[in-house]
XYZ file of C-alpha atoms in Angstrom:
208
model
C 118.563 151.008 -48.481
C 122.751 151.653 -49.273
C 121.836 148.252 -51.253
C 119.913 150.347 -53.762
C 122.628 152.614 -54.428
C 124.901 149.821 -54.969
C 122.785 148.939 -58.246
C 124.180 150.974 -60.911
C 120.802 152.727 -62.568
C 118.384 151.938 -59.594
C 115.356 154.295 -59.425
C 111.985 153.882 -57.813
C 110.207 153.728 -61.034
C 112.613 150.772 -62.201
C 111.820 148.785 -58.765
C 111.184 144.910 -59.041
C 107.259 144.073 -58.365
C 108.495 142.710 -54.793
C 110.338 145.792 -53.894
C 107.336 148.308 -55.248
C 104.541 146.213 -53.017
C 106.864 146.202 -49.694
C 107.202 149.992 -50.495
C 104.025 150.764 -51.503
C 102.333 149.083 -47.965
C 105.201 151.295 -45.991
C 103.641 154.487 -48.069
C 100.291 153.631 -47.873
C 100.772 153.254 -43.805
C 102.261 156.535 -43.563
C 99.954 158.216 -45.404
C 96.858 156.275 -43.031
C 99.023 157.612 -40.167
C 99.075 161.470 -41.547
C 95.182 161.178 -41.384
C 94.579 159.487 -37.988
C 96.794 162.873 -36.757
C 94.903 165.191 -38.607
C 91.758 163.812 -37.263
C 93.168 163.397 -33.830
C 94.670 167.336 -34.036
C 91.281 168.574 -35.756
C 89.266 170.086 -32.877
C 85.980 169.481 -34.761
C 86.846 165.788 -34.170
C 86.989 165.967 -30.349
C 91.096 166.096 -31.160
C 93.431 168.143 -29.550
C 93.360 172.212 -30.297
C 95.992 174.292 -28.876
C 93.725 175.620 -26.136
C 93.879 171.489 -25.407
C 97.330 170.791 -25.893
C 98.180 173.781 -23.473
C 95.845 172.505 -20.468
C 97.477 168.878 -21.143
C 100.403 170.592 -20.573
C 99.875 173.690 -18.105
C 96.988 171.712 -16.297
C 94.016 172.845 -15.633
C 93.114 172.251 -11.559
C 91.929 175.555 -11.235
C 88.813 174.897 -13.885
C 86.347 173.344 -11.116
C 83.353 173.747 -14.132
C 85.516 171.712 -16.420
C 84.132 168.408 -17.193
C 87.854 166.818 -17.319
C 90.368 167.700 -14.594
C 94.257 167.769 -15.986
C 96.955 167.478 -13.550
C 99.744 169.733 -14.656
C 103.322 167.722 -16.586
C 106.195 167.828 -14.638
C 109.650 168.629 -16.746
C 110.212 164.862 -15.846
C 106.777 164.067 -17.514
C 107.517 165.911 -20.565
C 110.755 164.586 -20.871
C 109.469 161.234 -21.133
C 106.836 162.893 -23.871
C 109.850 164.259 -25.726
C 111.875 160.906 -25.381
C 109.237 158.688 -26.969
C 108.966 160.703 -29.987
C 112.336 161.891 -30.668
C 113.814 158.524 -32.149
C 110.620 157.242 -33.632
C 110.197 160.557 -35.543
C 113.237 161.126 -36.406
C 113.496 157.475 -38.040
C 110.347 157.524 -39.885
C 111.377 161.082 -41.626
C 114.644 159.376 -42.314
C 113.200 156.503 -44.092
C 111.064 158.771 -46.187
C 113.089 161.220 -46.879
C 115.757 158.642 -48.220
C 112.754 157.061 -50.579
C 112.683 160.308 -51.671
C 116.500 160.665 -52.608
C 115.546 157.816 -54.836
C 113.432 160.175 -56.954
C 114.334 162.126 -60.008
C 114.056 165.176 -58.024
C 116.416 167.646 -57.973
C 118.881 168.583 -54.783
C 116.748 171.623 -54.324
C 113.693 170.285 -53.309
C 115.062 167.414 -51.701
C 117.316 169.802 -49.172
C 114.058 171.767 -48.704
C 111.761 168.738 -47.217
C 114.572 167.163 -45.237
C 115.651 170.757 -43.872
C 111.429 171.255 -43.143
C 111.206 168.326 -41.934
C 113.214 167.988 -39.458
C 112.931 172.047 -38.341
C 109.038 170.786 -38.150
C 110.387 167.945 -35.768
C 112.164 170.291 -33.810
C 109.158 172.645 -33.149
C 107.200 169.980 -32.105
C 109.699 168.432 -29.738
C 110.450 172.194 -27.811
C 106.939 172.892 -28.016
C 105.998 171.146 -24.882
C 108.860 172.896 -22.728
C 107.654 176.116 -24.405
C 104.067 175.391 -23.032
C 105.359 174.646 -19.877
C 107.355 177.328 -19.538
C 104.036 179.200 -20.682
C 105.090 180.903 -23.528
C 102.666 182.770 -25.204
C 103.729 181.420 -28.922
C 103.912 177.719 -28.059
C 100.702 176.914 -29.129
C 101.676 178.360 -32.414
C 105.129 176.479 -33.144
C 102.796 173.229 -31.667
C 100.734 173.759 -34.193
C 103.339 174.845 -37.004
C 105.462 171.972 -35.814
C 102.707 169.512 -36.894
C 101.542 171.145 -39.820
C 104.810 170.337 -40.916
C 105.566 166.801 -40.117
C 102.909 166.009 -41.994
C 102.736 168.142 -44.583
C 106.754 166.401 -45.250
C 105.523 163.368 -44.825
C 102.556 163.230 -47.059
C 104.359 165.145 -49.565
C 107.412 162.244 -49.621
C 105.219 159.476 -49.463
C 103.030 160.587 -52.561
C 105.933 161.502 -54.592
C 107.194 158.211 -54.156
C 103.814 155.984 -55.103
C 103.995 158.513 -57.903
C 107.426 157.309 -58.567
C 106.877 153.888 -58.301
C 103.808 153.739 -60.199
C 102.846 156.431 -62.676
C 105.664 158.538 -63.481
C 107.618 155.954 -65.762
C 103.853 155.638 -67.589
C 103.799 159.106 -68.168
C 107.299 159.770 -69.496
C 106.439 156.494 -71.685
C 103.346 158.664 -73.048
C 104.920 161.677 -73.075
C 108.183 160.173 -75.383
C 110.446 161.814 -72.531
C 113.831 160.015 -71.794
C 113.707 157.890 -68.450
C 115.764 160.008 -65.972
C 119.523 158.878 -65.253
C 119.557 157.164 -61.000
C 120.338 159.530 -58.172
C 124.183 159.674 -57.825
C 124.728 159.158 -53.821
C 127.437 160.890 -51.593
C 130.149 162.062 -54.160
C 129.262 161.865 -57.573
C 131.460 164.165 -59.058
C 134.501 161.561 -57.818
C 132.757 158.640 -58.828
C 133.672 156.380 -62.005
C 132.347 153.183 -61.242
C 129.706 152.788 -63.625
C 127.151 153.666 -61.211
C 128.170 151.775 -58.144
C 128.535 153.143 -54.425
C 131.324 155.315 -53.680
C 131.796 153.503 -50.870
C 133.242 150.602 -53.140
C 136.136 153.247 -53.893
C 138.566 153.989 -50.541
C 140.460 156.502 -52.527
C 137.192 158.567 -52.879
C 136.719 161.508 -51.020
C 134.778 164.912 -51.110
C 135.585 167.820 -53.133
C 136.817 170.178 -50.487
C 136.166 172.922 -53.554
């Protein structure tokens, strides 16, 4: 994605038909992926509820009328749990959240999703341990922890199918001016017409 920066005046909405598909089918997949886990999470669709996600966790060997015996996680167990998530997670709310750096939004917003984001990815990671450790709130930051990750999630990916495909055809309607690329890492130092500071080996940030 630096490649994007590298092109002075690149923006989502100015994307080459190519780019826009590959991104589009990326979106789209996350988006089909935010609905499989609210359907899996929904307890009306035989999902998991907290009261679930606790006996996956806690067990649940002393329930002899429960139709489904759980043996309880050991910390090596939820380890493993924690591990297969972590990276995959952490990647896919990169890779949005840098589409989303490609957007006219401002630093605000942007800070606010990434810093969510991530906090949600957090919650949901300690959760488990929490649960183990039976904590009585760890059903609560396993469900908060979610909410979140997808709540980021879908929020990036629409804005950027919005970007990509209707918000240049609105300004267009609207007579507004297209807005000017996202300036990356120090814009303040750059004068490259555009181009990535990176280009520059003289540039550095504005301790100030």
């Amino acid at each position: 994605m630096t490649r994007f920066y590298k092109q002075s005046g690149f923006t989502l909405a100015r994307a080459n038909p190519s780019t826009r598909i590959l991104l589009t089918l990326f979106l789209v997949t996350v988006l089909a992926g935010c609905v499989v886990a609210l359907l899996q999470y929904s307890g009306k669709s035989g999902g998991f509820s907290s009261q679930d996600a606790q006996r996956w966790v806690q067990g649940n060997e002393q329930d002899f009328e429960s139709e489904e015996l759980y043996p309880e996680k050991s910390p090596r167990e939820i380890l493993a749990i924690v591990h297969d998530h972590i990276f995959a997670m952490a990647m896919l709310l990169f890779v949005v959240l840098h589409l989303v750096e490609l957007t006219p939004w401002s630093e605000g917003p942007k800070i606010t999703l990434s810093l969510l984001g991530y906090g949600s990815l957090a919650l949901s990671l300690l959760s488990p341990w929490w649960l183990h450790w039976q904590w009585s709130l760890a059903p609560l930051t396993l469900r908060a922890g979610g909410t979140g990750l997808l709540l980021v999630l879908a929020t990036g990916s629409l804005a950027c199918l919005d970007e990509l495909w209707f918000a240049a055809r609105r300004r267009r309607k609207s007579g507004t001016k297209e807005p000017d690329a996202p300036a990356p890492l120090f814009p303040e130092k750059r004068n490259n017409g555009g181009g990535c500071p990176l280009d520059q080996p003289d540039s550095q940030p504005d301790d100030s």
